[in-house]
PDB file of C-alpha atoms in Angstrom:
ATOM      1  CA  UNK A   1      48.639 119.280 -78.025  1.00 56.00           C
ATOM      2  CA  UNK A   2      46.763 121.566 -80.442  1.00 57.00           C
ATOM      3  CA  UNK A   3      48.510 120.081 -83.484  1.00 67.00           C
ATOM      4  CA  UNK A   4      47.515 116.601 -82.319  1.00 64.00           C
ATOM      5  CA  UNK A   5      43.857 117.570 -81.926  1.00 67.00           C
ATOM      6  CA  UNK A   6      43.798 119.231 -85.335  1.00 69.00           C
ATOM      7  CA  UNK A   7      44.847 115.943 -86.932  1.00 75.00           C
ATOM      8  CA  UNK A   8      41.958 114.006 -85.407  1.00 79.00           C
ATOM      9  CA  UNK A   9      39.596 112.927 -88.155  1.00 77.00           C
ATOM     10  CA  UNK A  10      37.180 110.154 -89.068  1.00 74.00           C
ATOM     11  CA  UNK A  11      36.817 109.217 -92.735  1.00 71.00           C
ATOM     12  CA  UNK A  12      33.326 108.396 -93.993  1.00 69.00           C
ATOM     13  CA  UNK A  13      34.141 104.733 -94.550  1.00 65.00           C
ATOM     14  CA  UNK A  14      35.129 104.432 -90.886  1.00 67.00           C
ATOM     15  CA  UNK A  15      31.863 105.819 -89.542  1.00 69.00           C
ATOM     16  CA  UNK A  16      29.747 103.479 -87.475  1.00 64.00           C
ATOM     17  CA  UNK A  17      26.178 104.141 -86.438  1.00 63.00           C
ATOM     18  CA  UNK A  18      24.387 101.211 -84.865  1.00 66.00           C
ATOM     19  CA  UNK A  19      23.836  97.470 -84.814  1.00 73.00           C
ATOM     20  CA  UNK A  20      21.062  95.135 -83.771  1.00 67.00           C
ATOM     21  CA  UNK A  21      17.417  95.489 -84.727  1.00 65.00           C
ATOM     22  CA  UNK A  22      17.100  99.138 -83.697  1.00 67.00           C
ATOM     23  CA  UNK A  23      19.522 102.020 -82.996  1.00 72.00           C
ATOM     24  CA  UNK A  24      20.550 101.775 -79.340  1.00 82.00           C
ATOM     25  CA  UNK A  25      22.970 103.511 -76.999  1.00 88.00           C
ATOM     26  CA  UNK A  26      26.439 101.949 -77.017  1.00 91.00           C
ATOM     27  CA  UNK A  27      27.573 101.336 -73.444  1.00 95.00           C
ATOM     28  CA  UNK A  28      31.110  99.996 -73.897  1.00 95.00           C
ATOM     29  CA  UNK A  29      33.803  99.491 -76.509  1.00 94.00           C
ATOM     30  CA  UNK A  30      36.821  97.263 -75.893  1.00 95.00           C
ATOM     31  CA  UNK A  31      39.695  96.463 -78.257  1.00 95.00           C
ATOM     32  CA  UNK A  32      41.032  92.919 -78.112  1.00 96.00           C
ATOM     33  CA  UNK A  33      44.389  92.999 -76.244  1.00 95.00           C
ATOM     34  CA  UNK A  34      45.729  89.793 -77.824  1.00 95.00           C
ATOM     35  CA  UNK A  35      48.487  89.902 -80.441  1.00 94.00           C
ATOM     36  CA  UNK A  36      47.175  89.366 -83.946  1.00 93.00           C
ATOM     37  CA  UNK A  37      43.636  90.411 -83.007  1.00 94.00           C
ATOM     38  CA  UNK A  38      44.067  93.965 -81.743  1.00 93.00           C
ATOM     39  CA  UNK A  39      42.006  95.265 -84.671  1.00 91.00           C
ATOM     40  CA  UNK A  40      38.855  93.642 -83.240  1.00 93.00           C
ATOM     41  CA  UNK A  41      36.561  95.944 -81.282  1.00 93.00           C
ATOM     42  CA  UNK A  42      33.778  94.613 -79.056  1.00 95.00           C
ATOM     43  CA  UNK A  43      30.800  96.953 -78.694  1.00 93.00           C
ATOM     44  CA  UNK A  44      27.818  96.478 -76.382  1.00 95.00           C
ATOM     45  CA  UNK A  45      24.493  98.267 -76.445  1.00 93.00           C
ATOM     46  CA  UNK A  46      21.257  98.950 -74.599  1.00 93.00           C
ATOM     47  CA  UNK A  47      19.288  96.348 -76.529  1.00 92.00           C
ATOM     48  CA  UNK A  48      21.265  93.350 -75.263  1.00 94.00           C
ATOM     49  CA  UNK A  49      23.427  93.070 -78.379  1.00 92.00           C
ATOM     50  CA  UNK A  50      27.172  92.905 -78.813  1.00 93.00           C
ATOM     51  CA  UNK A  51      28.971  93.769 -82.026  1.00 91.00           C
ATOM     52  CA  UNK A  52      32.431  92.663 -83.133  1.00 92.00           C
ATOM     53  CA  UNK A  53      33.831  95.292 -85.481  1.00 89.00           C
ATOM     54  CA  UNK A  54      36.915  95.012 -87.666  1.00 86.00           C
ATOM     55  CA  UNK A  55      38.950  98.235 -87.516  1.00 85.00           C
ATOM     56  CA  UNK A  56      42.049  97.312 -89.543  1.00 82.00           C
ATOM     57  CA  UNK A  57      42.820  99.078 -92.828  1.00 69.00           C
ATOM     58  CA  UNK A  58      41.610  96.152 -94.924  1.00 68.00           C
ATOM     59  CA  UNK A  59      38.171  96.326 -93.307  1.00 62.00           C
ATOM     60  CA  UNK A  60      37.657  99.807 -94.764  1.00 59.00           C
ATOM     61  CA  UNK A  61      37.318  98.185 -98.186  1.00 55.00           C
ATOM     62  CA  UNK A  62      34.334  96.149 -96.996  1.00 60.00           C
ATOM     63  CA  UNK A  63      30.750  97.323 -96.983  1.00 63.00           C
ATOM     64  CA  UNK A  64      29.672  98.794 -93.625  1.00 60.00           C
ATOM     65  CA  UNK A  65      27.419  95.810 -92.839  1.00 59.00           C
ATOM     66  CA  UNK A  66      30.304  93.402 -93.548  1.00 63.00           C
ATOM     67  CA  UNK A  67      32.651  95.137 -91.120  1.00 70.00           C
ATOM     68  CA  UNK A  68      30.657  94.147 -88.054  1.00 79.00           C
ATOM     69  CA  UNK A  69      29.084  90.960 -86.772  1.00 85.00           C
ATOM     70  CA  UNK A  70      26.369  91.405 -84.172  1.00 87.00           C
ATOM     71  CA  UNK A  71      24.082  89.163 -82.167  1.00 88.00           C
ATOM     72  CA  UNK A  72      21.810  89.402 -79.147  1.00 91.00           C
ATOM     73  CA  UNK A  73      23.357  87.889 -76.025  1.00 93.00           C
ATOM     74  CA  UNK A  74      21.126  89.269 -73.250  1.00 94.00           C
ATOM     75  CA  UNK A  75      17.521  90.323 -72.831  1.00 92.00           C
ATOM     76  CA  UNK A  76      18.570  93.612 -71.244  1.00 95.00           C
ATOM     77  CA  UNK A  77      21.297  96.222 -71.659  1.00 96.00           C
ATOM     78  CA  UNK A  78      24.868  94.909 -71.918  1.00 97.00           C
ATOM     79  CA  UNK A  79      26.874  97.292 -69.751  1.00 98.00           C
ATOM     80  CA  UNK A  80      30.380  95.918 -70.254  1.00 98.00           C
ATOM     81  CA  UNK A  81      32.487  93.163 -71.825  1.00 98.00           C
ATOM     82  CA  UNK A  82      35.989  91.745 -71.621  1.00 98.00           C
ATOM     83  CA  UNK A  83      38.121  89.601 -73.924  1.00 98.00           C
ATOM     84  CA  UNK A  84      39.508  86.361 -72.485  1.00 97.00           C
ATOM     85  CA  UNK A  85      42.525  84.213 -73.417  1.00 94.00           C
ATOM     86  CA  UNK A  86      41.300  83.546 -76.964  1.00 93.00           C
ATOM     87  CA  UNK A  87      40.234  86.172 -79.542  1.00 93.00           C
ATOM     88  CA  UNK A  88      36.930  84.342 -79.979  1.00 93.00           C
ATOM     89  CA  UNK A  89      36.016  84.281 -76.249  1.00 96.00           C
ATOM     90  CA  UNK A  90      34.181  87.240 -74.722  1.00 97.00           C
ATOM     91  CA  UNK A  91      32.466  87.634 -71.362  1.00 97.00           C
ATOM     92  CA  UNK A  92      29.530  90.048 -71.083  1.00 97.00           C
ATOM     93  CA  UNK A  93      27.575  91.532 -68.154  1.00 98.00           C
ATOM     94  CA  UNK A  94      24.056  92.868 -68.243  1.00 98.00           C
ATOM     95  CA  UNK A  95      21.083  94.462 -66.572  1.00 97.00           C
ATOM     96  CA  UNK A  96      19.432  91.018 -66.602  1.00 96.00           C
ATOM     97  CA  UNK A  97      21.740  90.176 -63.625  1.00 96.00           C
ATOM     98  CA  UNK A  98      23.673  87.507 -65.540  1.00 95.00           C
ATOM     99  CA  UNK A  99      27.251  87.080 -66.717  1.00 95.00           C
ATOM    100  CA  UNK A 100      27.627  85.204 -70.007  1.00 94.00           C
ATOM    101  CA  UNK A 101      30.601  83.563 -71.658  1.00 93.00           C
ATOM    102  CA  UNK A 102      30.309  83.311 -75.440  1.00 93.00           C
ATOM    103  CA  UNK A 103      32.278  82.163 -78.469  1.00 93.00           C
ATOM    104  CA  UNK A 104      31.861  84.880 -81.093  1.00 91.00           C
ATOM    105  CA  UNK A 105      32.658  82.445 -83.919  1.00 89.00           C
ATOM    106  CA  UNK A 106      30.016  79.855 -83.054  1.00 84.00           C
ATOM    107  CA  UNK A 107      27.519  81.873 -81.041  1.00 79.00           C
ATOM    108  CA  UNK A 108      23.999  80.553 -80.685  1.00 67.00           C
ATOM    109  CA  UNK A 109      21.509  82.724 -78.827  1.00 57.00           C
ATOM    110  CA  UNK A 110      20.101  79.647 -77.109  1.00 62.00           C
ATOM    111  CA  UNK A 111      23.466  78.187 -76.126  1.00 74.00           C
ATOM    112  CA  UNK A 112      26.072  80.360 -74.430  1.00 87.00           C
ATOM    113  CA  UNK A 113      29.234  78.608 -73.307  1.00 89.00           C
ATOM    114  CA  UNK A 114      28.228  79.486 -69.747  1.00 89.00           C
ATOM    115  CA  UNK A 115      25.575  81.503 -67.936  1.00 90.00           C
ATOM    116  CA  UNK A 116      26.892  82.685 -64.591  1.00 92.00           C
ATOM    117  CA  UNK A 117      24.256  83.578 -62.034  1.00 88.00           C
ATOM    118  CA  UNK A 118      25.179  84.896 -58.622  1.00 89.00           C
ATOM    119  CA  UNK A 119      24.510  88.628 -58.640  1.00 94.00           C
ATOM    120  CA  UNK A 120      21.078  89.763 -57.486  1.00 93.00           C
ATOM    121  CA  UNK A 121      21.019  93.106 -59.338  1.00 95.00           C
ATOM    122  CA  UNK A 122      22.357  94.574 -62.587  1.00 97.00           C
ATOM    123  CA  UNK A 123      25.961  93.638 -63.327  1.00 98.00           C
ATOM    124  CA  UNK A 124      27.813  96.812 -64.291  1.00 98.00           C
ATOM    125  CA  UNK A 125      31.463  95.971 -64.913  1.00 98.00           C
ATOM    126  CA  UNK A 126      33.860  93.133 -65.832  1.00 98.00           C
ATOM    127  CA  UNK A 127      37.612  92.732 -66.311  1.00 98.00           C
ATOM    128  CA  UNK A 128      39.893  89.762 -67.041  1.00 97.00           C
ATOM    129  CA  UNK A 129      43.217  89.347 -65.249  1.00 96.00           C
ATOM    130  CA  UNK A 130      45.932  90.523 -67.667  1.00 96.00           C
ATOM    131  CA  UNK A 131      48.404  87.620 -67.717  1.00 94.00           C
ATOM    132  CA  UNK A 132      46.595  84.407 -68.628  1.00 93.00           C
ATOM    133  CA  UNK A 133      43.120  85.975 -69.044  1.00 94.00           C
ATOM    134  CA  UNK A 134      41.321  82.858 -67.795  1.00 94.00           C
ATOM    135  CA  UNK A 135      39.881  84.373 -64.606  1.00 95.00           C
ATOM    136  CA  UNK A 136      37.804  87.523 -64.490  1.00 96.00           C
ATOM    137  CA  UNK A 137      35.970  89.710 -61.995  1.00 97.00           C
ATOM    138  CA  UNK A 138      32.514  91.273 -62.112  1.00 98.00           C
ATOM    139  CA  UNK A 139      30.928  94.072 -60.091  1.00 98.00           C
ATOM    140  CA  UNK A 140      27.244  94.686 -59.557  1.00 97.00           C
ATOM    141  CA  UNK A 141      24.658  97.048 -58.137  1.00 95.00           C
ATOM    142  CA  UNK A 142      24.165  94.489 -55.365  1.00 93.00           C
ATOM    143  CA  UNK A 143      27.484  95.741 -53.942  1.00 94.00           C
ATOM    144  CA  UNK A 144      29.357  92.480 -54.547  1.00 94.00           C
ATOM    145  CA  UNK A 145      32.445  91.595 -56.551  1.00 96.00           C
ATOM    146  CA  UNK A 146      32.587  88.066 -57.958  1.00 95.00           C
ATOM    147  CA  UNK A 147      35.682  86.306 -59.258  1.00 95.00           C
ATOM    148  CA  UNK A 148      35.172  83.569 -61.847  1.00 94.00           C
ATOM    149  CA  UNK A 149      37.301  80.942 -63.578  1.00 92.00           C
ATOM    150  CA  UNK A 150      36.312  80.564 -67.239  1.00 90.00           C
ATOM    151  CA  UNK A 151      37.705  77.009 -67.387  1.00 86.00           C
ATOM    152  CA  UNK A 152      35.402  75.846 -64.593  1.00 82.00           C
ATOM    153  CA  UNK A 153      32.487  77.850 -65.970  1.00 74.00           C
ATOM    154  CA  UNK A 154      32.692  76.178 -69.384  1.00 71.00           C
ATOM    155  CA  UNK A 155      32.585  72.724 -67.830  1.00 67.00           C
ATOM    156  CA  UNK A 156      29.553  73.473 -65.679  1.00 64.00           C
ATOM    157  CA  UNK A 157      27.546  75.551 -68.190  1.00 53.00           C
ATOM    158  CA  UNK A 158      25.710  77.142 -65.232  1.00 56.00           C
ATOM    159  CA  UNK A 159      28.258  78.035 -62.571  1.00 60.00           C
ATOM    160  CA  UNK A 160      28.604  79.836 -59.265  1.00 69.00           C
ATOM    161  CA  UNK A 161      31.316  82.321 -58.348  1.00 78.00           C
ATOM    162  CA  UNK A 162      34.727  81.003 -57.289  1.00 77.00           C
ATOM    163  CA  UNK A 163      35.180  83.875 -54.836  1.00 90.00           C
ATOM    164  CA  UNK A 164      32.919  86.699 -53.726  1.00 92.00           C
ATOM    165  CA  UNK A 165      33.703  89.986 -51.988  1.00 94.00           C
ATOM    166  CA  UNK A 166      30.410  90.927 -50.370  1.00 91.00           C
ATOM    167  CA  UNK A 167      29.523  94.578 -49.702  1.00 91.00           C
ATOM    168  CA  UNK A 168      32.813  95.703 -51.238  1.00 94.00           C
ATOM    169  CA  UNK A 169      31.914  99.399 -51.036  1.00 93.00           C
ATOM    170  CA  UNK A 170      29.395  99.504 -48.201  1.00 86.00           C
ATOM    171  CA  UNK A 171      29.687 102.526 -45.934  1.00 77.00           C
ATOM    172  CA  UNK A 172      28.396 103.386 -42.475  1.00 65.00           C
ATOM    173  CA  UNK A 173      29.938 106.878 -42.517  1.00 58.00           C
ATOM    174  CA  UNK A 174      27.369 109.278 -40.952  1.00 51.00           C
ATOM    175  CA  UNK A 175      28.580 112.080 -43.239  1.00 52.00           C
ATOM    176  CA  UNK A 176      27.555 109.975 -46.245  1.00 52.00           C
ATOM    177  CA  UNK A 177      24.035 109.563 -44.875  1.00 47.00           C
ATOM    178  CA  UNK A 178      23.791 113.283 -44.128  1.00 50.00           C
ATOM    179  CA  UNK A 179      25.061 114.425 -47.536  1.00 50.00           C
ATOM    180  CA  UNK A 180      22.777 112.035 -49.414  1.00 50.00           C
ATOM    181  CA  UNK A 181      19.772 112.700 -47.138  1.00 48.00           C
ATOM    182  CA  UNK A 182      19.465 109.033 -46.287  1.00 50.00           C
ATOM    183  CA  UNK A 183      17.788 108.116 -43.023  1.00 50.00           C
ATOM    184  CA  UNK A 184      20.465 107.088 -40.567  1.00 49.00           C
ATOM    185  CA  UNK A 185      20.131 103.631 -39.008  1.00 48.00           C
ATOM    186  CA  UNK A 186      20.099 102.972 -35.299  1.00 45.00           C
ATOM    187  CA  UNK A 187      23.587 103.493 -33.818  1.00 48.00           C
ATOM    188  CA  UNK A 188      23.489 100.251 -31.825  1.00 40.00           C
ATOM    189  CA  UNK A 189      22.656  98.095 -34.893  1.00 41.00           C
ATOM    190  CA  UNK A 190      25.247  95.750 -36.363  1.00 43.00           C
ATOM    191  CA  UNK A 191      27.501  97.006 -39.162  1.00 43.00           C
ATOM    192  CA  UNK A 192      25.543  94.944 -41.695  1.00 45.00           C
ATOM    193  CA  UNK A 193      22.344  96.718 -40.625  1.00 43.00           C
ATOM    194  CA  UNK A 194      23.986 100.156 -40.384  1.00 41.00           C
ATOM    195  CA  UNK A 195      25.869 100.090 -43.696  1.00 51.00           C
ATOM    196  CA  UNK A 196      24.567 101.507 -46.950  1.00 66.00           C
ATOM    197  CA  UNK A 197      25.333  99.203 -49.888  1.00 78.00           C
ATOM    198  CA  UNK A 198      26.952 101.141 -52.726  1.00 88.00           C
ATOM    199  CA  UNK A 199      27.029  99.768 -56.250  1.00 94.00           C
ATOM    200  CA  UNK A 200      30.337  98.476 -57.615  1.00 97.00           C
ATOM    201  CA  UNK A 201      30.813 100.578 -60.734  1.00 97.00           C
ATOM    202  CA  UNK A 202      34.324  99.562 -61.868  1.00 98.00           C
ATOM    203  CA  UNK A 203      36.744  96.646 -61.472  1.00 98.00           C
ATOM    204  CA  UNK A 204      40.231  96.508 -62.986  1.00 98.00           C
ATOM    205  CA  UNK A 205      43.093  94.068 -62.491  1.00 98.00           C
ATOM    206  CA  UNK A 206      46.473  95.633 -61.747  1.00 98.00           C
ATOM    207  CA  UNK A 207      48.248  92.287 -62.041  1.00 96.00           C
ATOM    208  CA  UNK A 208      47.434  88.605 -61.841  1.00 95.00           C
ATOM    209  CA  UNK A 209      46.289  88.806 -58.218  1.00 94.00           C
ATOM    210  CA  UNK A 210      45.568  92.444 -57.319  1.00 97.00           C
ATOM    211  CA  UNK A 211      42.098  93.672 -58.234  1.00 98.00           C
ATOM    212  CA  UNK A 212      41.111  97.348 -57.984  1.00 98.00           C
ATOM    213  CA  UNK A 213      37.501  98.428 -57.533  1.00 98.00           C
ATOM    214  CA  UNK A 214      35.472 101.625 -57.202  1.00 98.00           C
ATOM    215  CA  UNK A 215      31.899 102.286 -56.136  1.00 96.00           C
ATOM    216  CA  UNK A 216      28.995 104.647 -56.539  1.00 93.00           C
ATOM    217  CA  UNK A 217      29.116 106.548 -53.282  1.00 87.00           C
ATOM    218  CA  UNK A 218      31.693 105.683 -50.611  1.00 91.00           C
ATOM    219  CA  UNK A 219      34.459 107.680 -52.357  1.00 93.00           C
ATOM    220  CA  UNK A 220      37.020 104.919 -51.857  1.00 96.00           C
ATOM    221  CA  UNK A 221      39.184 103.091 -54.363  1.00 98.00           C
ATOM    222  CA  UNK A 222      40.123  99.663 -53.032  1.00 98.00           C
ATOM    223  CA  UNK A 223      42.637  97.002 -54.017  1.00 98.00           C
ATOM    224  CA  UNK A 224      41.934  93.356 -53.188  1.00 97.00           C
ATOM    225  CA  UNK A 225      44.136  90.275 -53.114  1.00 95.00           C
ATOM    226  CA  UNK A 226      42.192  87.783 -55.231  1.00 91.00           C
ATOM    227  CA  UNK A 227      44.129  84.860 -53.703  1.00 90.00           C
ATOM    228  CA  UNK A 228      42.201  85.336 -50.456  1.00 88.00           C
ATOM    229  CA  UNK A 229      38.919  83.469 -50.299  1.00 81.00           C
ATOM    230  CA  UNK A 230      36.645  86.269 -49.139  1.00 79.00           C
ATOM    231  CA  UNK A 231      33.642  83.954 -49.353  1.00 71.00           C
ATOM    232  CA  UNK A 232      34.645  82.068 -46.189  1.00 74.00           C
ATOM    233  CA  UNK A 233      34.814  85.198 -43.993  1.00 71.00           C
ATOM    234  CA  UNK A 234      31.720  86.216 -42.085  1.00 67.00           C
ATOM    235  CA  UNK A 235      33.045  89.670 -41.217  1.00 69.00           C
ATOM    236  CA  UNK A 236      33.466  92.740 -43.370  1.00 76.00           C
ATOM    237  CA  UNK A 237      35.854  92.327 -46.319  1.00 86.00           C
ATOM    238  CA  UNK A 238      39.202  94.043 -45.765  1.00 90.00           C
ATOM    239  CA  UNK A 239      41.014  95.482 -48.767  1.00 95.00           C
ATOM    240  CA  UNK A 240      44.808  95.312 -48.955  1.00 95.00           C
ATOM    241  CA  UNK A 241      44.980  98.950 -50.137  1.00 97.00           C
ATOM    242  CA  UNK A 242      42.531 101.855 -49.813  1.00 97.00           C
ATOM    243  CA  UNK A 243      42.735 105.246 -51.511  1.00 98.00           C
ATOM    244  CA  UNK A 244      40.515 107.825 -49.740  1.00 96.00           C
ATOM    245  CA  UNK A 245      38.386 110.366 -51.545  1.00 96.00           C
ATOM    246  CA  UNK A 246      40.560 113.340 -52.521  1.00 95.00           C
ATOM    247  CA  UNK A 247      37.794 115.852 -53.214  1.00 93.00           C
ATOM    248  CA  UNK A 248      35.374 117.838 -51.074  1.00 91.00           C
ATOM    249  CA  UNK A 249      32.102 117.284 -52.923  1.00 90.00           C
ATOM    250  CA  UNK A 250      29.207 115.097 -51.802  1.00 87.00           C
ATOM    251  CA  UNK A 251      29.356 113.563 -55.290  1.00 90.00           C
ATOM    252  CA  UNK A 252      32.035 110.960 -54.706  1.00 92.00           C
ATOM    253  CA  UNK A 253      31.122 108.016 -56.899  1.00 94.00           C
ATOM    254  CA  UNK A 254      33.367 106.767 -59.711  1.00 97.00           C
ATOM    255  CA  UNK A 255      32.012 106.089 -63.184  1.00 98.00           C
ATOM    256  CA  UNK A 256      35.151 104.342 -64.507  1.00 98.00           C
ATOM    257  CA  UNK A 257      38.819 103.642 -63.832  1.00 98.00           C
ATOM    258  CA  UNK A 258      41.705 102.957 -66.199  1.00 98.00           C
ATOM    259  CA  UNK A 259      45.477 102.598 -65.924  1.00 97.00           C
ATOM    260  CA  UNK A 260      48.608 103.063 -68.000  1.00 97.00           C
ATOM    261  CA  UNK A 261      50.525 100.295 -69.764  1.00 96.00           C
ATOM    262  CA  UNK A 262      53.020  99.804 -66.944  1.00 96.00           C
ATOM    263  CA  UNK A 263      50.087  99.556 -64.498  1.00 97.00           C
ATOM    264  CA  UNK A 264      51.653 102.072 -62.149  1.00 98.00           C
ATOM    265  CA  UNK A 265      49.209 104.971 -62.622  1.00 98.00           C
ATOM    266  CA  UNK A 266      45.464 104.802 -62.055  1.00 98.00           C
ATOM    267  CA  UNK A 267      42.990 107.319 -63.483  1.00 98.00           C
ATOM    268  CA  UNK A 268      39.621 107.462 -61.685  1.00 98.00           C
ATOM    269  CA  UNK A 269      36.717 109.355 -63.272  1.00 98.00           C
ATOM    270  CA  UNK A 270      34.669 110.806 -60.416  1.00 98.00           C
ATOM    271  CA  UNK A 271      31.131 112.189 -60.421  1.00 96.00           C
ATOM    272  CA  UNK A 272      32.462 115.427 -58.911  1.00 96.00           C
ATOM    273  CA  UNK A 273      33.790 116.252 -62.385  1.00 97.00           C
ATOM    274  CA  UNK A 274      37.437 115.418 -61.692  1.00 98.00           C
ATOM    275  CA  UNK A 275      39.655 112.591 -62.962  1.00 98.00           C
ATOM    276  CA  UNK A 276      42.117 111.728 -60.205  1.00 98.00           C
ATOM    277  CA  UNK A 277      45.492 110.234 -61.133  1.00 98.00           C
ATOM    278  CA  UNK A 278      47.084 108.011 -58.484  1.00 98.00           C
ATOM    279  CA  UNK A 279      50.484 106.389 -58.169  1.00 98.00           C
ATOM    280  CA  UNK A 280      49.576 102.725 -57.614  1.00 98.00           C
ATOM    281  CA  UNK A 281      53.191 101.571 -57.555  1.00 97.00           C
ATOM    282  CA  UNK A 282      53.325 103.007 -54.021  1.00 97.00           C
ATOM    283  CA  UNK A 283      49.598 103.597 -53.380  1.00 98.00           C
ATOM    284  CA  UNK A 284      50.170 107.164 -52.185  1.00 97.00           C
ATOM    285  CA  UNK A 285      46.976 108.466 -50.604  1.00 97.00           C
ATOM    286  CA  UNK A 286      47.084 111.797 -52.437  1.00 97.00           C
ATOM    287  CA  UNK A 287      46.513 111.982 -56.195  1.00 97.00           C
ATOM    288  CA  UNK A 288      49.444 112.905 -58.415  1.00 96.00           C
ATOM    289  CA  UNK A 289      47.317 115.105 -60.693  1.00 96.00           C
ATOM    290  CA  UNK A 290      43.746 116.160 -61.284  1.00 96.00           C
ATOM    291  CA  UNK A 291      42.050 116.628 -64.656  1.00 97.00           C
ATOM    292  CA  UNK A 292      39.033 118.936 -64.791  1.00 96.00           C
ATOM    293  CA  UNK A 293      36.622 120.562 -67.221  1.00 95.00           C
ATOM    294  CA  UNK A 294      34.166 117.802 -68.113  1.00 97.00           C
ATOM    295  CA  UNK A 295      30.852 116.861 -66.501  1.00 97.00           C
ATOM    296  CA  UNK A 296      30.083 113.434 -65.047  1.00 97.00           C
ATOM    297  CA  UNK A 297      26.341 113.342 -64.555  1.00 95.00           C
ATOM    298  CA  UNK A 298      26.021 109.650 -65.364  1.00 94.00           C
ATOM    299  CA  UNK A 299      27.862 106.429 -64.619  1.00 95.00           C
ATOM    300  CA  UNK A 300      28.000 105.840 -68.373  1.00 95.00           C
ATOM    301  CA  UNK A 301      30.665 108.573 -68.740  1.00 97.00           C
ATOM    302  CA  UNK A 302      33.942 106.693 -69.230  1.00 97.00           C
ATOM    303  CA  UNK A 303      37.612 107.614 -69.527  1.00 97.00           C
ATOM    304  CA  UNK A 304      40.579 105.927 -71.200  1.00 97.00           C
ATOM    305  CA  UNK A 305      44.194 106.492 -72.222  1.00 97.00           C
ATOM    306  CA  UNK A 306      45.765 106.631 -75.675  1.00 93.00           C
ATOM    307  CA  UNK A 307      47.940 103.589 -76.559  1.00 92.00           C
ATOM    308  CA  UNK A 308      51.106 105.588 -75.806  1.00 93.00           C
ATOM    309  CA  UNK A 309      49.735 106.900 -72.463  1.00 95.00           C
ATOM    310  CA  UNK A 310      50.304 110.516 -73.575  1.00 93.00           C
ATOM    311  CA  UNK A 311      46.667 111.539 -73.677  1.00 94.00           C
ATOM    312  CA  UNK A 312      43.653 111.023 -71.455  1.00 96.00           C
ATOM    313  CA  UNK A 313      40.177 111.115 -73.002  1.00 96.00           C
ATOM    314  CA  UNK A 314      36.755 111.190 -71.378  1.00 97.00           C
ATOM    315  CA  UNK A 315      33.160 111.542 -72.393  1.00 96.00           C
ATOM    316  CA  UNK A 316      31.038 114.171 -70.717  1.00 97.00           C
ATOM    317  CA  UNK A 317      27.411 114.855 -69.836  1.00 97.00           C
ATOM    318  CA  UNK A 318      27.516 118.008 -71.976  1.00 97.00           C
ATOM    319  CA  UNK A 319      27.863 115.772 -75.077  1.00 94.00           C
ATOM    320  CA  UNK A 320      31.490 116.705 -75.720  1.00 94.00           C
ATOM    321  CA  UNK A 321      34.622 114.605 -75.603  1.00 94.00           C
ATOM    322  CA  UNK A 322      37.544 115.960 -73.562  1.00 95.00           C
ATOM    323  CA  UNK A 323      41.248 115.291 -74.104  1.00 94.00           C
ATOM    324  CA  UNK A 324      44.069 116.123 -71.696  1.00 94.00           C
ATOM    325  CA  UNK A 325      47.810 115.732 -71.932  1.00 93.00           C
ATOM    326  CA  UNK A 326      49.292 113.472 -69.238  1.00 94.00           C
ATOM    327  CA  UNK A 327      52.731 115.112 -69.391  1.00 84.00           C
ATOM    328  CA  UNK A 328      52.390 116.780 -66.021  1.00 60.00           C
ATOM    329  CA  UNK A 329      50.029 119.644 -66.797  1.00 53.00           C
ATOM    330  CA  UNK A 330      46.939 119.759 -64.591  1.00 43.00           C
ATOM    331  CA  UNK A 331      43.776 121.170 -66.202  1.00 43.00           C
TER     332      UNK A 331
END
């Protein structure tokens, strides 16, 4: 582990500082998963811009400004992005409450391929299903998860969601209200009136149909069957799998989730300062391992795995990056 860390280095011609009109915080970075385009990195920032950066060895010979192409997509912060079935198609989500589908080769600020409006608050997260990458899911501060079809969206230009999971992480647990000092609703009120709507902070497809989500306060990780049309149900949405909170802290929101290549292990970065590793081949309720040491004081603290799944990395509110081995050692 130590020898690996000692070899970490960034050469000067690979340094990257900012893009757009002014230096802004970068909120997400996503490599293209498609063969032949895995050197493309999509960055999003606070100013509403996205940047497509070339990271292959040949790009190092270019001038810094030639290595990245950037343009403003939203009028507010772009919190997340996801690559679709073509290396020129990207979907972005923003604090302006919209989801936008763009072609990075022919982008025009006044003409996105589609502007998808359904969410009523900031849209925080997006992920495309991993097989065909034509459908994708978004999660928002309004507590809803929306599932979209990019083929339908492109035909309609302004489209509505194909499927919506309302109040995906709402909770009426009295302990939650007590720990967060929220005024408890009347006990005889309906569930809709008693529940506290938690933001959806992360969505991630496990396979073509199973979608995993996490929220800002209920402490639950849920898996949904996207083949069910949740929009037609008037009752509370029922997840096909639920992983309960494994900690003891009142801080039980999740800032991000990621999984290994085989999609059998899930890593959930919790605001209690622990990354919980779960076996999602069997959906065991107890985590396999816990990774500690970093601080998660913001929902912008993200975690990810190395391409070979041997190392787990996370940002931290103390301005350090943390790396753990995933070989069975708990830190």
